[in-house]
Short mmCIF file of C-alpha atoms in Angstrom, two decimals:
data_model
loop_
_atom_site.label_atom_id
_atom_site.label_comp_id
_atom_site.label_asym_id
_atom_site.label_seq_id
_atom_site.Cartn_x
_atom_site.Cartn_y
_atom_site.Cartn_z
CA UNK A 1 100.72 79.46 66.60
CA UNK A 2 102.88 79.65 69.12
CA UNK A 3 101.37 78.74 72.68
CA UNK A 4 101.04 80.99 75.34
CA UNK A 5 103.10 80.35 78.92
CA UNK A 6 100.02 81.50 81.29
CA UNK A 7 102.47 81.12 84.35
CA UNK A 8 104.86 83.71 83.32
CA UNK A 9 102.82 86.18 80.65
CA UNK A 10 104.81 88.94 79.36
CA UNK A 11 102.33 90.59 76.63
CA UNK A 12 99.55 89.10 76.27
CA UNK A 13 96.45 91.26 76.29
CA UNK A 14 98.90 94.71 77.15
CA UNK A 15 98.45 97.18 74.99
CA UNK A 16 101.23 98.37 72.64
CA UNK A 17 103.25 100.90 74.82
CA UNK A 18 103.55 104.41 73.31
CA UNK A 19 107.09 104.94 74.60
CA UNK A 20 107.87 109.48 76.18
CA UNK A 21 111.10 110.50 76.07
CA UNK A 22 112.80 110.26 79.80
CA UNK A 23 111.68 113.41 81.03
CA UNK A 24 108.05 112.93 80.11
CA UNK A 25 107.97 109.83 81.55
CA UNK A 26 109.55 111.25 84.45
CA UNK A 27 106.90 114.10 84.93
CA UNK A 28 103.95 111.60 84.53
CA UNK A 29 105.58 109.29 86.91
CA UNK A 30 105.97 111.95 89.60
CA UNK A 31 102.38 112.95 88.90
CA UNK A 32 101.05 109.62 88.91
CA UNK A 33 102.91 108.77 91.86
CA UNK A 34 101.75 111.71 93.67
CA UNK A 35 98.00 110.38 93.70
CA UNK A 36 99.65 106.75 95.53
CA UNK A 37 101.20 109.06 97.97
CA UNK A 38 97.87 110.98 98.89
CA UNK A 39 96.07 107.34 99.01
CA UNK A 40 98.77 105.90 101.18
CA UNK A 41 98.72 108.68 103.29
CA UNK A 42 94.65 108.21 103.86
CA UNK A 43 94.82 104.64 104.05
CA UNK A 44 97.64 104.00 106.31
CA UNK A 45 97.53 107.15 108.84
CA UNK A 46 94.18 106.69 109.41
CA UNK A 47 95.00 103.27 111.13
CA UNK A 48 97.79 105.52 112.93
CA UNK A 49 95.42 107.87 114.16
CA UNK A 50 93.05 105.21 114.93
CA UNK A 51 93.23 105.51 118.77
CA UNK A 52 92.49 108.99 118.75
CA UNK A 53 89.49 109.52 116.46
CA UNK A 54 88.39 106.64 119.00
CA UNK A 55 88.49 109.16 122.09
CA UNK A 56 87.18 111.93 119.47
CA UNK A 57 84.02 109.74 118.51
CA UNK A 58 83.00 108.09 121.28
CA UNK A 59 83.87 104.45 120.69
CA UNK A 60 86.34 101.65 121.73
CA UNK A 61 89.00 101.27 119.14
CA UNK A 62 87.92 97.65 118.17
CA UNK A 63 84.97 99.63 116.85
CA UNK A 64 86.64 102.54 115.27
CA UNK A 65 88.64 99.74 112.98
CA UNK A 66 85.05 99.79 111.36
CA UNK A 67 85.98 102.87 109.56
CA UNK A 68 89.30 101.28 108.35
CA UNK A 69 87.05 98.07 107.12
CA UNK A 70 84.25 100.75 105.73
CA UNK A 71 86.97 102.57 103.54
CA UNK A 72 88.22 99.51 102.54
CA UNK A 73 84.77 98.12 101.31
CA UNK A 74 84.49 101.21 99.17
CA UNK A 75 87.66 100.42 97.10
CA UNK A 76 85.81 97.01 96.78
CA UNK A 77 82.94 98.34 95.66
CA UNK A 78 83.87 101.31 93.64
CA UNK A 79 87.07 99.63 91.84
CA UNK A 80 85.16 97.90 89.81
CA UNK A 81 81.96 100.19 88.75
CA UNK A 82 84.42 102.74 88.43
CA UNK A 83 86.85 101.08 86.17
CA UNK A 84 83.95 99.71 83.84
CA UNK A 85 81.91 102.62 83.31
CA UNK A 86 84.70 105.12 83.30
CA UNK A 87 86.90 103.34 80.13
CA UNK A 88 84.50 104.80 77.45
CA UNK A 89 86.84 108.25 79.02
CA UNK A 90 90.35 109.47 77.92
CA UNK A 91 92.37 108.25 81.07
CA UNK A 92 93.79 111.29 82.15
CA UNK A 93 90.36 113.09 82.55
CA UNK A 94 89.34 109.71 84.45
CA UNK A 95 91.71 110.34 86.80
CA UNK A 96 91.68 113.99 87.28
CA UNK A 97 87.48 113.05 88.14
CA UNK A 98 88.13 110.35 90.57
CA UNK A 99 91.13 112.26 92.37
CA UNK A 100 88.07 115.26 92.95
CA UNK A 101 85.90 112.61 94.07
CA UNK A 102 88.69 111.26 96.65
CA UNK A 103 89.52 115.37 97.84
CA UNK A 104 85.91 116.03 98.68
CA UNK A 105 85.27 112.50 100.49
CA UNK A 106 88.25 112.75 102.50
CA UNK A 107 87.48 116.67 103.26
CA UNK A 108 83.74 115.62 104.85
CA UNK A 109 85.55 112.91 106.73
CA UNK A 110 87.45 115.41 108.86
CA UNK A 111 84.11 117.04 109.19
CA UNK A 112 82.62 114.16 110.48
CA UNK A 113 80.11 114.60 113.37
CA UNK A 114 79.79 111.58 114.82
CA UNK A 115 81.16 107.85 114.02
CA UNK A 116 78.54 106.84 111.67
CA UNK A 117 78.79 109.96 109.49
CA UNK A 118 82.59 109.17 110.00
CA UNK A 119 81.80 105.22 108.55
CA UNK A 120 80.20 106.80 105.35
CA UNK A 121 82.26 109.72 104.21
CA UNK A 122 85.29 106.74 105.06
CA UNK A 123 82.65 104.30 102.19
CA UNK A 124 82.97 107.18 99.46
CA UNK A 125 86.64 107.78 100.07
CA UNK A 126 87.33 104.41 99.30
CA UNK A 127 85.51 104.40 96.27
CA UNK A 128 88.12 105.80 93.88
CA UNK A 129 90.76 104.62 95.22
CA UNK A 130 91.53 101.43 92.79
CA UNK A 131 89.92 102.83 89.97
CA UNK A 132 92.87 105.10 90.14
CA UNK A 133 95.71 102.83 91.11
CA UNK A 134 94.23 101.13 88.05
CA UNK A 135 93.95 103.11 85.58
CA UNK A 136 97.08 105.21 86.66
CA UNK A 137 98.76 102.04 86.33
CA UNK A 138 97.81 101.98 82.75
CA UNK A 139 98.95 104.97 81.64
CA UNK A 140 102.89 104.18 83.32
CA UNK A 141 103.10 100.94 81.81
CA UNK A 142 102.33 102.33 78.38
CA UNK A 143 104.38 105.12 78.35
CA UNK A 144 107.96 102.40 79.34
CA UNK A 145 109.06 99.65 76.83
CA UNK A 146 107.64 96.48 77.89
CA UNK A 147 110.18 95.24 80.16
CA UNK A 148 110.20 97.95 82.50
CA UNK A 149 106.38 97.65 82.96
CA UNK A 150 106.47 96.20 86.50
CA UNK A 151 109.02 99.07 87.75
CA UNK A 152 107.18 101.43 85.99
CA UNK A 153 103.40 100.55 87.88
CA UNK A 154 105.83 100.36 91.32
CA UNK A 155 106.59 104.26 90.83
CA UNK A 156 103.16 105.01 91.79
CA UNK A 157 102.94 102.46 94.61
CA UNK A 158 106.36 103.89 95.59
CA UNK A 159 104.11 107.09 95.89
CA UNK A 160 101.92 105.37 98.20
CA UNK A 161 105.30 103.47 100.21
CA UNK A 162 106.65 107.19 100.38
CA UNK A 163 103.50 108.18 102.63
CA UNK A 164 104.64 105.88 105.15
CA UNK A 165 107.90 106.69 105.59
CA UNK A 166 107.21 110.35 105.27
CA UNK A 167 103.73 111.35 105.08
CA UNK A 168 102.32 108.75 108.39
CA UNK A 169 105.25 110.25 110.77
CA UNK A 170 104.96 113.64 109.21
CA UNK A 171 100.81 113.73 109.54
CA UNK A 172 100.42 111.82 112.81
CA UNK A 173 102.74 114.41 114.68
CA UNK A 174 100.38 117.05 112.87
CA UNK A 175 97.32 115.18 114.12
CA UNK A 176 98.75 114.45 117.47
CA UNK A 177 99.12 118.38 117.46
CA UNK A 178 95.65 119.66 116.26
CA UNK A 179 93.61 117.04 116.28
CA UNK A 180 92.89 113.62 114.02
CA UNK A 181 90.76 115.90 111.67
CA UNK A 182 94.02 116.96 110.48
CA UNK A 183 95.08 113.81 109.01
CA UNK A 184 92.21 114.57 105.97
CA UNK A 185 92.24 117.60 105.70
CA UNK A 186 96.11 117.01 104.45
CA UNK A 187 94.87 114.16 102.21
CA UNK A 188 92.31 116.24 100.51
CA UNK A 189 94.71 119.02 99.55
CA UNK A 190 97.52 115.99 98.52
CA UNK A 191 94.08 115.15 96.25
CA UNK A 192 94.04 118.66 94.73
CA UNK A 193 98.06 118.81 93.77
CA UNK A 194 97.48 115.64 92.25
CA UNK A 195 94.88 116.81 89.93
CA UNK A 196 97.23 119.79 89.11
CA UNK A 197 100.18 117.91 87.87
CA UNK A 198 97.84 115.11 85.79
CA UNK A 199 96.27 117.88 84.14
CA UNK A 200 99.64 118.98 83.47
CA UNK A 201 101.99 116.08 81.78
CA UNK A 202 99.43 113.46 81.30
CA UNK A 203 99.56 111.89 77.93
CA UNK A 204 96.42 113.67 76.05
CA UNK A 205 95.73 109.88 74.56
CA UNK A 206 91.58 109.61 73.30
CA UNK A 207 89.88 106.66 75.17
CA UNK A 208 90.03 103.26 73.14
CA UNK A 209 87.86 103.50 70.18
CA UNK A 210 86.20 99.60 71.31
CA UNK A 211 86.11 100.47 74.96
CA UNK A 212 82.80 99.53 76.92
CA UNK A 213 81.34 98.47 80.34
CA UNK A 214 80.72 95.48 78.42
CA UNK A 215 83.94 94.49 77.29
CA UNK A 216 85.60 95.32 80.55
CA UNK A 217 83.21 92.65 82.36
CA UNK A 218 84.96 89.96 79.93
CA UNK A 219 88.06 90.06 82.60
CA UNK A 220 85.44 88.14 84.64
CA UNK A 221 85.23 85.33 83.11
CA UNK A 222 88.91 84.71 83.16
CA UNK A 223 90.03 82.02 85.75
CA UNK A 224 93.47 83.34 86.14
CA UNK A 225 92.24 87.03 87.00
CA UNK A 226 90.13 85.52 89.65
CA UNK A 227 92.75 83.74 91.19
CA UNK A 228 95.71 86.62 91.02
CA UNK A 229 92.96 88.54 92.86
CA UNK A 230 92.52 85.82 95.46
CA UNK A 231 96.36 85.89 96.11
CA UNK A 232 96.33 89.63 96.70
CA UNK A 233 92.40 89.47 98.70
CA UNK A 234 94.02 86.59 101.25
CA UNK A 235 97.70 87.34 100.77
CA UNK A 236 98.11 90.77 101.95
CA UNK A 237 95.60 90.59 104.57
CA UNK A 238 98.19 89.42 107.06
CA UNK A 239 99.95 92.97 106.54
CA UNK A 240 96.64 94.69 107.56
CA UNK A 241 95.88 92.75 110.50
CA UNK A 242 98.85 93.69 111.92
CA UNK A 243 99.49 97.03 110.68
CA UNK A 244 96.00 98.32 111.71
CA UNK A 245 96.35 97.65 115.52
CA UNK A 246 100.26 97.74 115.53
CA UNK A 247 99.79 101.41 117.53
CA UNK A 248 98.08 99.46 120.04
CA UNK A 249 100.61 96.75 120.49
CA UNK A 250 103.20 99.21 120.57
CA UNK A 251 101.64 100.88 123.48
CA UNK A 252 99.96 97.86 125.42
CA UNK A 253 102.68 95.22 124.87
CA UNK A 254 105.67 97.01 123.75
CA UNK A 255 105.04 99.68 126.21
CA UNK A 256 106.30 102.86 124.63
CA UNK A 257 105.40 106.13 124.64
CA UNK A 258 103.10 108.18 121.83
CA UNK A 259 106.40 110.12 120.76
CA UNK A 260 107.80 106.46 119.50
CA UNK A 261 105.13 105.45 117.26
CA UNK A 262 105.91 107.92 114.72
CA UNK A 263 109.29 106.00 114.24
CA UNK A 264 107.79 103.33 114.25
CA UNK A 265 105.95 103.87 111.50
CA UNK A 266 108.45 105.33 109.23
CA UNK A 267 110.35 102.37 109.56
CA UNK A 268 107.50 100.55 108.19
CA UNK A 269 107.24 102.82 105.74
CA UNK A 270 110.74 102.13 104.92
CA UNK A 271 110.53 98.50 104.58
CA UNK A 272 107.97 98.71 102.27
CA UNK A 273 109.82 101.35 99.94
CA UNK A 274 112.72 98.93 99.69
CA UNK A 275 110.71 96.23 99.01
CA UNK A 276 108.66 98.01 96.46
CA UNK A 277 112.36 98.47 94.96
CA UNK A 278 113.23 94.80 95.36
CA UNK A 279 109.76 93.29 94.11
CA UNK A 280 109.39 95.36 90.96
CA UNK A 281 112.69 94.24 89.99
CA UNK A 282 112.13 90.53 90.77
CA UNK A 283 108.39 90.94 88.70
CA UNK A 284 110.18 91.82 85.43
CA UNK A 285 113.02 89.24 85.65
CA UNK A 286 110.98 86.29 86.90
CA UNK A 287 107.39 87.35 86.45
CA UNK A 288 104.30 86.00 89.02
CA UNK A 289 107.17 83.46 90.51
CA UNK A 290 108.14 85.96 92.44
CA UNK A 291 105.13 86.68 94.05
CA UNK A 292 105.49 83.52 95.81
CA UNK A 293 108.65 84.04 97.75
CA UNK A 294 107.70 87.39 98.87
CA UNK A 295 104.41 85.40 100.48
CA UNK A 296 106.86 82.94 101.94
CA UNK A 297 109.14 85.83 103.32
CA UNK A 298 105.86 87.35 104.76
CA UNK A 299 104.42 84.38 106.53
CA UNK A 300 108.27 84.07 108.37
CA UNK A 301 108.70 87.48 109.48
CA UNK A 302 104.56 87.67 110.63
CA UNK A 303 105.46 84.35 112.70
CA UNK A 304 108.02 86.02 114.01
CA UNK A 305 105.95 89.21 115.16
CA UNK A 306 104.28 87.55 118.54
CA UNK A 307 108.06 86.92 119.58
CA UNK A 308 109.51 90.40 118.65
CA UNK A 309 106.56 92.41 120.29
CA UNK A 310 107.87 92.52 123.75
CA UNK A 311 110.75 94.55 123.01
CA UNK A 312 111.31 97.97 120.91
CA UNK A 313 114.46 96.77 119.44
CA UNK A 314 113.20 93.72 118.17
CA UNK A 315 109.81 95.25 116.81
CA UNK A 316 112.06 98.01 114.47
CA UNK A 317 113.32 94.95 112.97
CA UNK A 318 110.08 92.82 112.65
CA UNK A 319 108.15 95.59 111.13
CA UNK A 320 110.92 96.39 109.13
CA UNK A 321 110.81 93.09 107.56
CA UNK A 322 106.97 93.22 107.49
CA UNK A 323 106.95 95.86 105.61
CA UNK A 324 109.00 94.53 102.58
CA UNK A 325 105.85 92.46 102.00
CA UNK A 326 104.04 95.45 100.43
CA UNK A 327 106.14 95.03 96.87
CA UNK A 328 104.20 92.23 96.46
CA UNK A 329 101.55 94.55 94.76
CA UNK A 330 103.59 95.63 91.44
CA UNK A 331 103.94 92.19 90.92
CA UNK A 332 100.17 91.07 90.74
CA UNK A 333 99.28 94.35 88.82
CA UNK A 334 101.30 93.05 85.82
CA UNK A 335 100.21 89.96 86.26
CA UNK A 336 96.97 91.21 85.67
CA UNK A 337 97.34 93.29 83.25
CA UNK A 338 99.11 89.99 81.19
CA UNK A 339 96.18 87.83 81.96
CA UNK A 340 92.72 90.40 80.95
CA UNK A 341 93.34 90.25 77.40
CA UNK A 342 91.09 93.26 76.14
CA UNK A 343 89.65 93.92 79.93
CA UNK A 344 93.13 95.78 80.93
CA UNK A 345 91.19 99.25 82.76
CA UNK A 346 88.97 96.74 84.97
CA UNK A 347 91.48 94.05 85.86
CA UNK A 348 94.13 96.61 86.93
CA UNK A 349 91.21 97.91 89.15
CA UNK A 350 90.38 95.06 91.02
CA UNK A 351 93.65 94.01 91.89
CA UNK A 352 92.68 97.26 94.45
CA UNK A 353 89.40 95.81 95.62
CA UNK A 354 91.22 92.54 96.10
CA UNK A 355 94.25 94.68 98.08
CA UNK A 356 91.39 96.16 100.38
CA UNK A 357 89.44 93.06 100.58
CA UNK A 358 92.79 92.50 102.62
CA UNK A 359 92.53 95.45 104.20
CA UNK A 360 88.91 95.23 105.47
CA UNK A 361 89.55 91.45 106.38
CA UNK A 362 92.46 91.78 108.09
CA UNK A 363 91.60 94.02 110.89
CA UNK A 364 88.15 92.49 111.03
CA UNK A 365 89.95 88.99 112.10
CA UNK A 366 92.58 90.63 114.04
CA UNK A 367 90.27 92.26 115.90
CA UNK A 368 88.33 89.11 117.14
CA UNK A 369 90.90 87.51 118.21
CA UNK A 370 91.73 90.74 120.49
CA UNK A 371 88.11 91.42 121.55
CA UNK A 372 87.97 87.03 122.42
CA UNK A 373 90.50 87.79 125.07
CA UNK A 374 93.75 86.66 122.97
CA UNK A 375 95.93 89.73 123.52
CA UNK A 376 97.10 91.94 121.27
CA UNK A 377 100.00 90.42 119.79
CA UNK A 378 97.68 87.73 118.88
CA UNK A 379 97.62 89.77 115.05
CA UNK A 380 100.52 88.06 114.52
CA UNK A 381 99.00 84.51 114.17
CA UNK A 382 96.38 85.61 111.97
CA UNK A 383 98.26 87.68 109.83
CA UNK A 384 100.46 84.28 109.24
CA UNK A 385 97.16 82.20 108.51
CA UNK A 386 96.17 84.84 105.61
CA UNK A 387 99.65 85.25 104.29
CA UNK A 388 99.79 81.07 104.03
CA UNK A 389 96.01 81.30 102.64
CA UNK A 390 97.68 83.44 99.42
CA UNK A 391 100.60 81.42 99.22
CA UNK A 392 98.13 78.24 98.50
CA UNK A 393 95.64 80.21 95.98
CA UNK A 394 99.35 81.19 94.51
CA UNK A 395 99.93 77.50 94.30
CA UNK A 396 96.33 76.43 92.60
CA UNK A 397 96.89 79.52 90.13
CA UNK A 398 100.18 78.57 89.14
CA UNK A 399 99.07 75.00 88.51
CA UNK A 400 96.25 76.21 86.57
CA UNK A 401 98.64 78.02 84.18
CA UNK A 402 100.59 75.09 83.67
CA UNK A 403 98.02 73.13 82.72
CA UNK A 404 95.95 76.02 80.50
CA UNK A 405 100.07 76.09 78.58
CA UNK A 406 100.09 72.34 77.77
CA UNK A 407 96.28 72.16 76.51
CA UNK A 408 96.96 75.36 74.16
CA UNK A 409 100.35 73.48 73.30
CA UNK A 410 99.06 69.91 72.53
CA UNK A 411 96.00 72.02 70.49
CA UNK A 412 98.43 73.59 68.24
#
């Protein structure tokens, strides 16, 4: 028997890939990818808009980042209940369900009366959002040979990495317009067109003859999952806790206008793209080590963010650079997907409750340090204390692999 390398997996536990023809693959990517693009576009201009459903709803925008942190907990909770009792489905008509679930929920939070309504239909919107990334995940990986997976699974976070350079600007000058209410209503027809074009060229593959709720809750008894999960819940929380109030420190420290932040944005956006491009090449040639210098290239440019906040020029390039830290997601959703064995629909999920775990912690810290009187550009330092936090649980997982190698090696 030949041992296993648990610090650089390549197929253990993935399921054999039933290879389309280019074109298919290419129509189930775009349709795939679509869904990321609707998500990002929730997820990311609602932190945009965040000052103004403030005025809208009557609170201080420390407060309104509750709604950010209350979406967030519903990927956390829903990823995972979701994923489980969902695998007994065929995986196209799994995600064709939770993309309805995520067009109604984000259609009653432009609806939203007052901020508490606002904090629950913000809960339910959350809660399909990494059963989908999940499972859509899936369904690339196996359609590619296996080493394209990681490129393939970045195609639909390039979906969601397109929202922000696109779909942020684009909806926060259409909310700016007519209102914040706007920025859902867009993201509930996105949710629509995206159960179109599954239903269209999605594989029509039967669910796994062995699949259960059961057998999905094995992935939890798997050290390694835990920690990959603990890289992405800590790592890419220093992202979040600056993205979520960077419209803030754009206007109170920066001092531009609302016509800038737009750009702003998009630039962020475009970072991310390239480094979605950049990490999802680096994940198939050198597997989770790469995950590890994109934390280290995170933690630099979030030090430098403090500095570069005082001027405009020097924040374009800062968030630039930020925002090549959002590849590092393709790479732990192979990962994960190498280290669940037979658990592959619920793993894959909770690498999204881990990624919003980020996204509700973030903000939370970030905004304590504001509301204690630190200033805005405070973020910065917190967002470098998280980043370092998944660099070490990078450090004890990769250590762990090692060692898991040489006991199944000295056992054979």
């Amino acid at each position: 028997m030949t041992p296993v390398d648990a610090t650089n997996l390549e197929t253990d536990g993935v399921e054999p890939a039933k290879v389309l023809k280019p074109g298919a693959v290419a129509l189930l990517l775009t349709a795939l990818g679509m869904g990321g693009f609707a998500i990002g576009v929730t997820e990311f201009a609602a932190m945009s808009v965040l000052p103004d459903f403030a005025r809208g709803l009557g609170v201080d925008e420390p407060t309104a980042g509750h709604a950010i942190s209350a979406y967030a907990a519903g990927v956390v909770i829903g990823a995972p209940i979701l994923a489980a009792f969902g695998a007994r489905l065929p995986r196209w008509i799994l995600l064709i369900g939770l993309m309805g679930l995520f067009a109604v929920a984000n259609t009653l939070s432009a609806l939203s009366p007052n901020f508490e309504t606002m904090l629950v239909f913000r809960f339910l919107s959350g809660l399909p959002h990494g059963a989908y990334f999940g499972v859509a995940a899936l369904v690339a990986a196996s359609a590619v040979p296996l080493k394209f997976r990681t490129r393939a699974v970045s195609t639909i976070l390039m979906g969601l990495t397109i929202a922000t350079v696109l779909g942020v600007p684009v909806v926060n000058l259409v909310s700016q317009a007519h209102g914040w209410q706007w920025t859902f209503y867009i993201v509930g027809a996105l949710a629509v067109l995206t159960m179109t074009l599954v239903a269209l060229f999605a594989p029509r593959d039967a669910a796994h003859p062995g699949a259960s709720p059961l057998r999905e809750l094995k992935a939890l008894k798997n050290r390694q999952v835990w920690l990959t999960l603990g890289v992405s819940a800590i790592g890419f929380g220093g992202m979040f806790a600056v993205y979520a109030y960077l419209a803030s420190v754009l206007r109170e420290v920066t001092h531009v206008g609302h016509d800038v932040l737009p750009w702003v944005f998009a630039v962020f956006g475009v970072g991310m793209f390239a480094g979605n491009l950049l990490c999802a090449w680096a994940g198939d040639r050198f597997g989770f080590k790469a995950a590890a210098g994109v934390l280290i290239w995170s933690a630099i440019s979030l030090a430098l963010y403090p500095l570069a906040s005082q001027h405009l020029w020097s924040m374009l390039v800062i968030v630039l650079f930020i925002g090549f830290g959002g590849g590092l997601g393709s790479i732990l959703q192979t990962r994960l997907m190498d280290v669940a064995g037979e658990a592959q629909t619920l793993a894959a999920a909770l690498n999204h409750s881990a990624f919003n775990t980020a996204n509700a912690l973030g903000p939370l810290l970030a905004g304590t340090t504001v509301a204690a009187g630190l200033g805005w550009a405070s973020t910065g330092w917190v967002a470098v204390g998280l980043t370092l936090g998944g660099l070490a649980i990078w450090v004890w997982a990769w250590l762990d692999g090692k060692r898991v190698t040489q006991r199944t090696a000295a056992a054979t």
